[in-house]
mmCIF file of C-alpha atoms and ligand atoms in Angstrom:
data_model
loop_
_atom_site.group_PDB
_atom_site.id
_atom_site.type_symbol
_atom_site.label_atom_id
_atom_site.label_comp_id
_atom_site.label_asym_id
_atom_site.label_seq_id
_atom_site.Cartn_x
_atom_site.Cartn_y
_atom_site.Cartn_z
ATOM 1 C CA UNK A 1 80.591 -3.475 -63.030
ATOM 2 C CA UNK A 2 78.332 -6.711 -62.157
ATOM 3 C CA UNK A 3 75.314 -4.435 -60.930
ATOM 4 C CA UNK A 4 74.088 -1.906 -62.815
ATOM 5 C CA UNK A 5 70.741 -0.755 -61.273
ATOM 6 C CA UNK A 6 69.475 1.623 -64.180
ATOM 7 C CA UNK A 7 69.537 -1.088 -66.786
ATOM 8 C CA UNK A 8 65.705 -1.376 -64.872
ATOM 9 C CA UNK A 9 65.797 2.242 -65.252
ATOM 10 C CA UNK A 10 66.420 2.584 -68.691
ATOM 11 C CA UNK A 11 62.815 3.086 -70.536
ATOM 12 C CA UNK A 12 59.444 3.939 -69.378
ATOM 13 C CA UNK A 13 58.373 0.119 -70.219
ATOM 14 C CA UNK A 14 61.174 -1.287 -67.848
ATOM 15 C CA UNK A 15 60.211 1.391 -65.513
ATOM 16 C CA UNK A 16 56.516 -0.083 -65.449
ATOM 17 C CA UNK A 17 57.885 -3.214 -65.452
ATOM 18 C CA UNK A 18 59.618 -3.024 -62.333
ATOM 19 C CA UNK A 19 56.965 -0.603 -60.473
ATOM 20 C CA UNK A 20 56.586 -1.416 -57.260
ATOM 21 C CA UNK A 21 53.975 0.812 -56.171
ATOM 22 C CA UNK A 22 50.575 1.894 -58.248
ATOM 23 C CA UNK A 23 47.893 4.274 -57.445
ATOM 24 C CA UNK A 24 44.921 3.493 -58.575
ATOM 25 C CA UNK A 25 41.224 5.531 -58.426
ATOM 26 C CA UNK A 26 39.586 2.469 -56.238
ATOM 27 C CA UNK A 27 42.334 3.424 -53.367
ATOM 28 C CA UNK A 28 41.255 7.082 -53.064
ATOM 29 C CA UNK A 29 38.263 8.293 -50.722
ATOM 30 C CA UNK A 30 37.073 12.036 -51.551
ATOM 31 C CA UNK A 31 36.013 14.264 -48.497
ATOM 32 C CA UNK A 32 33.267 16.616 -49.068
ATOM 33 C CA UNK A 33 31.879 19.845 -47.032
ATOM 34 C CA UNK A 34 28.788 20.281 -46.847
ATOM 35 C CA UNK A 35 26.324 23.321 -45.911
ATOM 36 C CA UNK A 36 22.204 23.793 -45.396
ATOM 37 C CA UNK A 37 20.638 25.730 -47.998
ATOM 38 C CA UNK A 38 20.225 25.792 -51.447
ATOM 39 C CA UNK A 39 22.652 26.407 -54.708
ATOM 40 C CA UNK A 40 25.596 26.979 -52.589
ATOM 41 C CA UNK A 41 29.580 26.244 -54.023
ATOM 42 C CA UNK A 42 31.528 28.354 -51.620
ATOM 43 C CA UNK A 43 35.826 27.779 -52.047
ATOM 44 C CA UNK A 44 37.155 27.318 -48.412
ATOM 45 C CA UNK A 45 39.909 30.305 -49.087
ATOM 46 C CA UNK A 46 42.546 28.298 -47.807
ATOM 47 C CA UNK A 47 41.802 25.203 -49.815
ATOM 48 C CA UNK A 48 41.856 26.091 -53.545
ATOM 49 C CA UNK A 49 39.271 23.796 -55.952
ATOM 50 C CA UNK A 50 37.699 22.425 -52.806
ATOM 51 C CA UNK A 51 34.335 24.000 -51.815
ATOM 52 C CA UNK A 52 31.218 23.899 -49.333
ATOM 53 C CA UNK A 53 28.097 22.407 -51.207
ATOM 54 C CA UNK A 54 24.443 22.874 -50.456
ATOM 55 C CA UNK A 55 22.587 19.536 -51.167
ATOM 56 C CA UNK A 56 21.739 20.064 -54.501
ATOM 57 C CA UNK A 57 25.041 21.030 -55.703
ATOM 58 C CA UNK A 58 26.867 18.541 -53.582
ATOM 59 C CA UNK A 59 24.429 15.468 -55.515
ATOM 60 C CA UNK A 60 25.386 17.069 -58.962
ATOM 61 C CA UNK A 61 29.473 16.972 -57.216
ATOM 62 C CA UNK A 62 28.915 13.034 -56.380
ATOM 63 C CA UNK A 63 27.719 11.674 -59.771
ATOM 64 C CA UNK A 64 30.817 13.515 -61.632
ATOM 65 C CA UNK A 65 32.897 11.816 -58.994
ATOM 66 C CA UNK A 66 31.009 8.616 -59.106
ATOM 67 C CA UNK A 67 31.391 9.205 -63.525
ATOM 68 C CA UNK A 68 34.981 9.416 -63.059
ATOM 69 C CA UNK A 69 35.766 6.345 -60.891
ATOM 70 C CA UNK A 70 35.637 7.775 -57.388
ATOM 71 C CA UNK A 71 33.366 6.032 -55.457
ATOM 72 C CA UNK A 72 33.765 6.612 -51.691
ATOM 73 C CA UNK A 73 33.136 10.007 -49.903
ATOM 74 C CA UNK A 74 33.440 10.788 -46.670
ATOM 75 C CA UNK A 75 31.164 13.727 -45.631
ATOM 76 C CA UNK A 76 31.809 16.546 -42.745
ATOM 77 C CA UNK A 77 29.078 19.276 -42.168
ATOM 78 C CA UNK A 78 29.195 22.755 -41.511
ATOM 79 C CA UNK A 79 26.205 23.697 -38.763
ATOM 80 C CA UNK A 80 25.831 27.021 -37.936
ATOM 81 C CA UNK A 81 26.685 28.186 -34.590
ATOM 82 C CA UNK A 82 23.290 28.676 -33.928
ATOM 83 C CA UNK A 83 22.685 25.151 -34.312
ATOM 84 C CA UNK A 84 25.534 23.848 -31.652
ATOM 85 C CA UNK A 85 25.385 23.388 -28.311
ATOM 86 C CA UNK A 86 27.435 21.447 -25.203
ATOM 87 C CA UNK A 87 26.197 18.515 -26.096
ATOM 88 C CA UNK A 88 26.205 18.174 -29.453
ATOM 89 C CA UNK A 89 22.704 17.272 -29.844
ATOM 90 C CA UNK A 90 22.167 18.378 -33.399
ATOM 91 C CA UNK A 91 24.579 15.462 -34.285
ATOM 92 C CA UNK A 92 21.275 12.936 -33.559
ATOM 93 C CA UNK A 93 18.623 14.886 -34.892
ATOM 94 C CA UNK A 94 16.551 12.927 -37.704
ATOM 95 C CA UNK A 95 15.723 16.210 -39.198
ATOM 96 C CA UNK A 96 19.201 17.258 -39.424
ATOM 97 C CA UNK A 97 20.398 18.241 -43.013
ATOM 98 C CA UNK A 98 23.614 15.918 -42.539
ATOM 99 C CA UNK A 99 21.394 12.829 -42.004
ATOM 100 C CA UNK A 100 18.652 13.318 -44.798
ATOM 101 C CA UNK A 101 21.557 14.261 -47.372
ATOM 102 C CA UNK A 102 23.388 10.268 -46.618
ATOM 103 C CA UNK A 103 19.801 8.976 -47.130
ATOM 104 C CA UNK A 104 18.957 11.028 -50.217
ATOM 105 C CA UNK A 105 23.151 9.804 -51.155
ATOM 106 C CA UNK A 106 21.989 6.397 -50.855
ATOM 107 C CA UNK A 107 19.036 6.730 -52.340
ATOM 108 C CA UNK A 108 19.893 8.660 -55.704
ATOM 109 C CA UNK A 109 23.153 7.398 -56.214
ATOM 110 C CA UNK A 110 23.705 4.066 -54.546
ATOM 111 C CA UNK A 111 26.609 3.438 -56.035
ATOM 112 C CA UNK A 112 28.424 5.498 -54.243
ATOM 113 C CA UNK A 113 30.052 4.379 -50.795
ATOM 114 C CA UNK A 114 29.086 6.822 -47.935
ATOM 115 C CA UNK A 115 31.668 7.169 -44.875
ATOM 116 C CA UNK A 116 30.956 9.796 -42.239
ATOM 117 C CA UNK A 117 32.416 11.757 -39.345
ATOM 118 C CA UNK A 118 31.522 10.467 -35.809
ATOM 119 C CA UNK A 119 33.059 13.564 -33.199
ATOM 120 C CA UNK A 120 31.082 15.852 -31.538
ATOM 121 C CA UNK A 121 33.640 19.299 -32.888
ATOM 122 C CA UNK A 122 30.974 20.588 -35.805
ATOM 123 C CA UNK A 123 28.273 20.194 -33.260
ATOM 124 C CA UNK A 124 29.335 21.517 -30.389
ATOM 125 C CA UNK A 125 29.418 25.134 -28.621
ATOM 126 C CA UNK A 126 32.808 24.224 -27.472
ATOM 127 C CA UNK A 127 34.487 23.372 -30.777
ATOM 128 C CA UNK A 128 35.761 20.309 -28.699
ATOM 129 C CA UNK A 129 35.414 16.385 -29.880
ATOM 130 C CA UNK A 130 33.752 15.853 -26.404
ATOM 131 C CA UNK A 131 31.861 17.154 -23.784
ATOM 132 C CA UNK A 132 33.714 19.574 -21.937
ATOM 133 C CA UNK A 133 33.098 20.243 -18.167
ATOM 134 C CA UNK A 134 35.590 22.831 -16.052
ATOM 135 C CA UNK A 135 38.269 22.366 -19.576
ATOM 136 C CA UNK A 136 38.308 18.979 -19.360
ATOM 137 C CA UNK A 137 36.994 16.663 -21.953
ATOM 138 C CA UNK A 138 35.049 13.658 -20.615
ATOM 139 C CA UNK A 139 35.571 10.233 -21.974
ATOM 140 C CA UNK A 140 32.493 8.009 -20.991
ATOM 141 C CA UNK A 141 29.673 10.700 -20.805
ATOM 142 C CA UNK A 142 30.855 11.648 -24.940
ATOM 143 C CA UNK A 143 30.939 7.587 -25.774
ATOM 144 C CA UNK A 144 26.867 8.165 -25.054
ATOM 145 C CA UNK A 145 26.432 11.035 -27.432
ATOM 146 C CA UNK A 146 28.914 9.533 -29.960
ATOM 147 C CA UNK A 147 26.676 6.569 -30.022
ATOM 148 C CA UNK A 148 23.447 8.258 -30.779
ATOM 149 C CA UNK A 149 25.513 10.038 -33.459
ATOM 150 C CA UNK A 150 26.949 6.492 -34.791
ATOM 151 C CA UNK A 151 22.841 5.256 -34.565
ATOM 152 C CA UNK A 152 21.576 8.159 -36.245
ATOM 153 C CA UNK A 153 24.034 7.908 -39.664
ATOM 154 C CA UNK A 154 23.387 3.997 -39.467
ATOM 155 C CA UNK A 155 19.970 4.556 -40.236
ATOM 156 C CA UNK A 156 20.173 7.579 -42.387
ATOM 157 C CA UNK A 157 22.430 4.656 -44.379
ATOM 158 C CA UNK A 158 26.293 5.284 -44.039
ATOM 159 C CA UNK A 159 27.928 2.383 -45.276
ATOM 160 C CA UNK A 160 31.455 3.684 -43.300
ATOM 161 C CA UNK A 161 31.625 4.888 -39.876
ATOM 162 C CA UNK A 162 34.757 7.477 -39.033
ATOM 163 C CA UNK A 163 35.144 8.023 -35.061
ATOM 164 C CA UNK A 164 37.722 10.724 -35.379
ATOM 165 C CA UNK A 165 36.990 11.886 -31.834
ATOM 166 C CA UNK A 166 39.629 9.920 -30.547
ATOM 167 C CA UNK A 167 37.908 9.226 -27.000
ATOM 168 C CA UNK A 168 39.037 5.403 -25.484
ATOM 169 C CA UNK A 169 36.731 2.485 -25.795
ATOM 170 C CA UNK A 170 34.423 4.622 -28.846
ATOM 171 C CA UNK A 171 35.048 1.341 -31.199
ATOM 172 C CA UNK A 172 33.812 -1.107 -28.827
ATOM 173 C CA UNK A 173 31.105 1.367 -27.540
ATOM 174 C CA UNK A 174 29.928 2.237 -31.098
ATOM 175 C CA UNK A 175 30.136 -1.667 -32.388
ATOM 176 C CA UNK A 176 28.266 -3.163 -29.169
ATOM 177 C CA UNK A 177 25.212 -0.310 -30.229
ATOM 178 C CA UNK A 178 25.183 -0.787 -33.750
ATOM 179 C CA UNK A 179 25.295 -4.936 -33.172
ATOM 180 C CA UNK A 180 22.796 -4.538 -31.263
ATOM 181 C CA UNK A 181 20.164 -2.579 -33.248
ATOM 182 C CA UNK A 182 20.899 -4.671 -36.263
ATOM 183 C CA UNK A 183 23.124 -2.532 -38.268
ATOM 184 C CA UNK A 184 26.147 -5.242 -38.149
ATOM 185 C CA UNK A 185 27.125 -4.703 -41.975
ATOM 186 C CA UNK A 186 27.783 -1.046 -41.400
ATOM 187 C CA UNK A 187 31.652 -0.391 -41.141
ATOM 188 C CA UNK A 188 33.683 1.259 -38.984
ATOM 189 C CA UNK A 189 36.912 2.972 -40.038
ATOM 190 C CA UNK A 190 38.491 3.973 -36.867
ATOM 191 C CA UNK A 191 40.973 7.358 -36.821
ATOM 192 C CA UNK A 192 43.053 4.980 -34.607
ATOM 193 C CA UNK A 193 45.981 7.303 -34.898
ATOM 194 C CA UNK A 194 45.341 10.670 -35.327
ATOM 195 C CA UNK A 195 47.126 13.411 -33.693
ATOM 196 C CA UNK A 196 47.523 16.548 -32.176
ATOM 197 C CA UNK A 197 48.192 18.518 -35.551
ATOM 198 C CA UNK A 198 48.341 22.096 -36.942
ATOM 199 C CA UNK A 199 47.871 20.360 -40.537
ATOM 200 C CA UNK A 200 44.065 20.404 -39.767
ATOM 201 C CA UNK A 201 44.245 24.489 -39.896
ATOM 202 C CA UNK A 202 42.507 24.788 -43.381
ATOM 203 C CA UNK A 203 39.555 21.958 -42.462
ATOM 204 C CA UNK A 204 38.755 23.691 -38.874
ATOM 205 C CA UNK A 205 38.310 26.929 -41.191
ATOM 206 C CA UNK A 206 36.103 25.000 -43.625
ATOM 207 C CA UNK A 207 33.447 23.935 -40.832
ATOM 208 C CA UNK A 208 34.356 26.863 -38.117
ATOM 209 C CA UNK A 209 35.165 24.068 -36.264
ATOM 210 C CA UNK A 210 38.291 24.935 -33.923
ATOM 211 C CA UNK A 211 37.992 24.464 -30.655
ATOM 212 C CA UNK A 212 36.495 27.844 -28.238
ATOM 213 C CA UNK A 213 39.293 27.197 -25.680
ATOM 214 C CA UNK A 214 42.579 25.125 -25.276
ATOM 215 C CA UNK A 215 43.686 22.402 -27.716
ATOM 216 C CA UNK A 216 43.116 18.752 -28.468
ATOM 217 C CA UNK A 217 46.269 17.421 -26.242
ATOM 218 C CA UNK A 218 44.295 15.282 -23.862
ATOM 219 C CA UNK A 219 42.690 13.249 -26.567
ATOM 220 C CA UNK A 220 44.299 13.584 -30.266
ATOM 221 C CA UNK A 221 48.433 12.186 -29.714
ATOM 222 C CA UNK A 222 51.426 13.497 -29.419
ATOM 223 C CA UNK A 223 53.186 14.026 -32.678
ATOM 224 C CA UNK A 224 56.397 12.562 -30.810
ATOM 225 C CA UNK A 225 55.075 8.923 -30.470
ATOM 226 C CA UNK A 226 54.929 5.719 -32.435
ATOM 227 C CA UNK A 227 54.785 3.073 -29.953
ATOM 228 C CA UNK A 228 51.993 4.668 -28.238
ATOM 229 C CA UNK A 229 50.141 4.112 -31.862
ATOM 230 C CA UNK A 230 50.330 0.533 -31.615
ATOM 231 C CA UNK A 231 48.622 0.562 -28.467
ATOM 232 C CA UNK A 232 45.574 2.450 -30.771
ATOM 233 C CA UNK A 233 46.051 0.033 -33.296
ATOM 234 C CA UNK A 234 45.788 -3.392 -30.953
ATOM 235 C CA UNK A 235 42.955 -1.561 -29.265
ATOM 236 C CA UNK A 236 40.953 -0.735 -32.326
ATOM 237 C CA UNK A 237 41.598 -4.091 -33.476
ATOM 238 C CA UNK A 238 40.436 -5.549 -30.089
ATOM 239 C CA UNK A 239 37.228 -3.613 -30.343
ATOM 240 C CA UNK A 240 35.955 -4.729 -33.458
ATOM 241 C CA UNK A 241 37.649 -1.670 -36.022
ATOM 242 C CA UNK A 242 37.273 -3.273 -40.036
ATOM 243 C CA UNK A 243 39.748 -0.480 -41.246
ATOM 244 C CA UNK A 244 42.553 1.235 -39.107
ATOM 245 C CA UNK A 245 43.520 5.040 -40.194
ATOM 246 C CA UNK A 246 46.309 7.444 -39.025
ATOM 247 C CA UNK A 247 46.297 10.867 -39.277
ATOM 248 C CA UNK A 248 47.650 12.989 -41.582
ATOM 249 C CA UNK A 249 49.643 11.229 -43.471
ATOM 250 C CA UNK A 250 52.734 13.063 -44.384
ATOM 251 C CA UNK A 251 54.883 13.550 -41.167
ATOM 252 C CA UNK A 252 53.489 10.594 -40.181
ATOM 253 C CA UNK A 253 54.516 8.057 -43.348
ATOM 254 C CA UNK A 254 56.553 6.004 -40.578
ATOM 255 C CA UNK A 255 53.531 5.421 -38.351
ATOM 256 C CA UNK A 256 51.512 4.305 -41.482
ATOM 257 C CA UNK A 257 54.662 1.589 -42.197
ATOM 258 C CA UNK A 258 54.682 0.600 -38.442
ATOM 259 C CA UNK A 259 50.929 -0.041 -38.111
ATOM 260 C CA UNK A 260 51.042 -1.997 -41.712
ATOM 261 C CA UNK A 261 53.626 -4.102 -40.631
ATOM 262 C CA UNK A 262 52.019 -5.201 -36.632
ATOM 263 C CA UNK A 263 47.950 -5.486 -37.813
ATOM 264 C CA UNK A 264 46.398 -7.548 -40.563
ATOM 265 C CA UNK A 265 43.987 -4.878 -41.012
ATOM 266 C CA UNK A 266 43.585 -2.746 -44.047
ATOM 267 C CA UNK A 267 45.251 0.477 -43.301
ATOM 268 C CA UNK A 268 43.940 4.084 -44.053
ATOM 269 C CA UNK A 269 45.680 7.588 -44.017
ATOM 270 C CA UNK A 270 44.204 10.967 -44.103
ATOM 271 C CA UNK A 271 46.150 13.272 -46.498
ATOM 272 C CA UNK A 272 45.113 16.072 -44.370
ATOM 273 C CA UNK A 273 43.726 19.953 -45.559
ATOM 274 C CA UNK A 274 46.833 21.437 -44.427
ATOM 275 C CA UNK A 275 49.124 18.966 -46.676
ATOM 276 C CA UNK A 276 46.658 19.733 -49.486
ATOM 277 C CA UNK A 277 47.183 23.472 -48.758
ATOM 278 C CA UNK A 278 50.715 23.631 -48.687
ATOM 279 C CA UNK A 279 51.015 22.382 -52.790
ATOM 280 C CA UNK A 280 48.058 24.125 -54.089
ATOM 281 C CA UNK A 281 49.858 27.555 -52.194
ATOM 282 C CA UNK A 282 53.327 26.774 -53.756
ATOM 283 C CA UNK A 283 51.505 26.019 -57.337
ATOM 284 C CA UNK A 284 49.914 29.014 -57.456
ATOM 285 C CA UNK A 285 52.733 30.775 -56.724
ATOM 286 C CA UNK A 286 54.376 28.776 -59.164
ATOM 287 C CA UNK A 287 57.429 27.278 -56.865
ATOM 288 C CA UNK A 288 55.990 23.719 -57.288
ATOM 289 C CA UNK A 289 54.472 21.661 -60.411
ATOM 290 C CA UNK A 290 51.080 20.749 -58.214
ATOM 291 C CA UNK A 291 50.146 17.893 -60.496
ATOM 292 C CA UNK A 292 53.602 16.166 -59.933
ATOM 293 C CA UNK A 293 53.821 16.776 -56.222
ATOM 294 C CA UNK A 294 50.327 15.660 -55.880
ATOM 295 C CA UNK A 295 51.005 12.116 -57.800
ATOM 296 C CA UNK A 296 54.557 12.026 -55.604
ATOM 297 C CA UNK A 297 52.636 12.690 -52.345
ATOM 298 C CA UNK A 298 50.205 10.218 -52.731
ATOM 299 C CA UNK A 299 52.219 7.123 -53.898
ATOM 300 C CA UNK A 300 54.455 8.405 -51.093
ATOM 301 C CA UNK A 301 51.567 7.649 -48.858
ATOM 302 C CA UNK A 302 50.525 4.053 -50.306
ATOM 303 C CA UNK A 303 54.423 2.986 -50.404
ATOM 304 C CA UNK A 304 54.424 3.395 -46.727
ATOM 305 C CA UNK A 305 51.543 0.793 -46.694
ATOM 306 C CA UNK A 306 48.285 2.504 -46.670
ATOM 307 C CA UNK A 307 46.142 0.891 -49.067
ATOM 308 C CA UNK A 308 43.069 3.417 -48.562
ATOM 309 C CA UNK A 309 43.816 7.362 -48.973
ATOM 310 C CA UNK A 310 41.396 9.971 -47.695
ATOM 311 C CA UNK A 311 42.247 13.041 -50.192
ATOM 312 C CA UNK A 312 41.412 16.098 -51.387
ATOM 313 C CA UNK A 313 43.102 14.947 -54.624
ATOM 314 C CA UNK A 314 41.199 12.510 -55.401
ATOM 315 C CA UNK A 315 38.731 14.022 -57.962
ATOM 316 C CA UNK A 316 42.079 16.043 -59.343
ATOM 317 C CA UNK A 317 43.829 12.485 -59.403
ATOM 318 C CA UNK A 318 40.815 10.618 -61.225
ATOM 319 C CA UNK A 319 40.648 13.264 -64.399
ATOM 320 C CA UNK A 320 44.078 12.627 -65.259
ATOM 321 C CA UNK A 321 42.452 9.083 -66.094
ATOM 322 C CA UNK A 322 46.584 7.448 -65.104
HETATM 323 C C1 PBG B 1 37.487 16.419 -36.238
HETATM 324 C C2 PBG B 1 38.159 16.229 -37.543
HETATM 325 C C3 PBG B 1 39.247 16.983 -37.974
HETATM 326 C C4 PBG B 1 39.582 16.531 -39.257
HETATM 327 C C5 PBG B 1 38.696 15.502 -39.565
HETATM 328 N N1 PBG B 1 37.825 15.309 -38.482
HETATM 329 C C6 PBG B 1 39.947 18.142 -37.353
HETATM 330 C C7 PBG B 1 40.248 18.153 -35.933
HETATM 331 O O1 PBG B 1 40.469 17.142 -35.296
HETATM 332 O O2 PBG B 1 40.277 19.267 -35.399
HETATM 333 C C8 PBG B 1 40.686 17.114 -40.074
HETATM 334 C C9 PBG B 1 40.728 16.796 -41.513
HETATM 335 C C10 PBG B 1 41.621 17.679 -42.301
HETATM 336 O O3 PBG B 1 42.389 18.515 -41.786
HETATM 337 O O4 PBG B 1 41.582 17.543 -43.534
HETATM 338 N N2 PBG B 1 36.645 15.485 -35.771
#
């Protein structure tokens, strides 16, 4: 035999040797839920080791992360019902807990990277990503509100925008507004392709967030299409996007490789609550080692070419100190 591939196999120093992917803590981006009020650590049920913080509790949660080499969060609020209505108009409120918790972020620990959530779904009555009139979801009347949302964290001091609304033209819309109030080092991470999923399941329980009526067809995609992700991707790109995410990442490993391959851009994935459900539910129940299906998943995710992973692992990942 000429070839014999595991001669490069053969010892855990060859193995490094000829490693062609790494994981490393500076690639990982941690999502955290937060809540108003004080002293709160509630689990979401279906997302074991992953919890809603009050503000005090959530700081305490950022400087262990920030301790142990995980630098970037990306924050999603829970509002109370109360607090919602059609038009989102919470989401722009100075006064609102999200905005004064980024400041205080930036401001206690400014270290740490802040990206946030631009969609109109925890603020409004509908449970929709834009406004709905007769169950349709508008396109150019939400690009208004999503603006005053995009504003509003600028100032509070995100360093990372997320539009994860999916409505056309937000990227431009958003960029053109922030350019012109001065804000043009702020960032935008576009969810460029995110789709239509029943992954999110876990996360829309975490903010009672799912939508009041229908489903998110008309704006998130169609599970069944790739090419119609490169038409996200050039558009993004077009409008001024710095970072290019699909969404989730598991079924969708092929998308991440297609959109690595077409755009110079760095490319994100979301490693979504629903793929972070499924292996903490088979761990407990003992059918799956967690820890190795975790590390598996996630260099799964950066072979396919995403560079940046949003994860609920990532705090998990960063105390095994790899
Ligand atoms: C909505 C939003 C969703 C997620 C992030 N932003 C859910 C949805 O579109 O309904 C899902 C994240 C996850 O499942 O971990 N703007």
């Amino acid at each position: 035999m000429l070839r014999r591939p595991r001669r490069n196999r053969k010892s855990e120093v060859i193995r490094e040797l000829v490693v062609e992917t790494t994981l490393a803590k500076s690639d990982l981006i941690y999502p955290l839920f937060m809540v108003q009020g004080d002293n709160i650590k509630q689990e979401v049920p279906s997302m074991p080791g992953i919890f809603r913080f009050s503000i005090d509790n959530l700081m305490e949660e950022i400087n262990e992360c920030v301790d142990l080499g995980i630098k970037t969060f990306c924050l999603f609020p829970a509002f109370p019902e109360s607090q919602k209505d059609k038009y989102a108009t919470m989401s722009y409120d100075s006064e609102n807990f999200y905005l004064k918790t980024i400041s205080r972020i930036k401001r206690e620990i400014p270290e740490a990277c802040v990206m946030t959530d631009v969609a109109m779904d925890p603020y409004s009555s509908d449970g929709h990503d834009g406004i709905v009139e007769n169950g349709e979801i508008l396109n150019d009347e939400t690009l208004e509100i999503l603006g005053k949302m995009s504003l509003a964290q600028a100032k509070a001091g995100a360093d990372i925008l997320g539009p994860s609304d999916m409505m056309d033209g937000r990227v431009e819309y958003i960029r053109d507004l922030l350019d012109d109030e001065g804000f043009t080092k702020v960032s935008i991470m576009s969810y460029t392709a995110k789709y239509a999923s029943a992954f999110y399941g876990p996360f829309r329980d975490a903010l009672d967030s799912a939508p009041k009526s229908g489903d998110k067809k008309t704006y998130q995609m169609n599970p069944a299409n790739v090419r119609e992700a490169l038409i996200e991707a050039e558009l993004d790109e077009l409008e001024g996007a710095d970072i290019l995410m699909v969404k989730p990442a598991l079924s969708y490993l092929d998308v991440i490789k297609e959109l690595s391959e077409t755009s110079n851009l760095p490319i994100s994935a979301y490693n979504v609550s629903g793929e972070y459900a499924m292996i903490k539910a088979a761990d407990q129940k003992g059918w799956l080692d967690g820890e190795k299906t975790m590390l598996e998943v996630l260099l799964s995710i950066k072979r396919a070419g995403a560079k940046i992973i949003l994860t609920y692992f990532a705090k998990e990942f960063a105390k095994l100190n790899l």
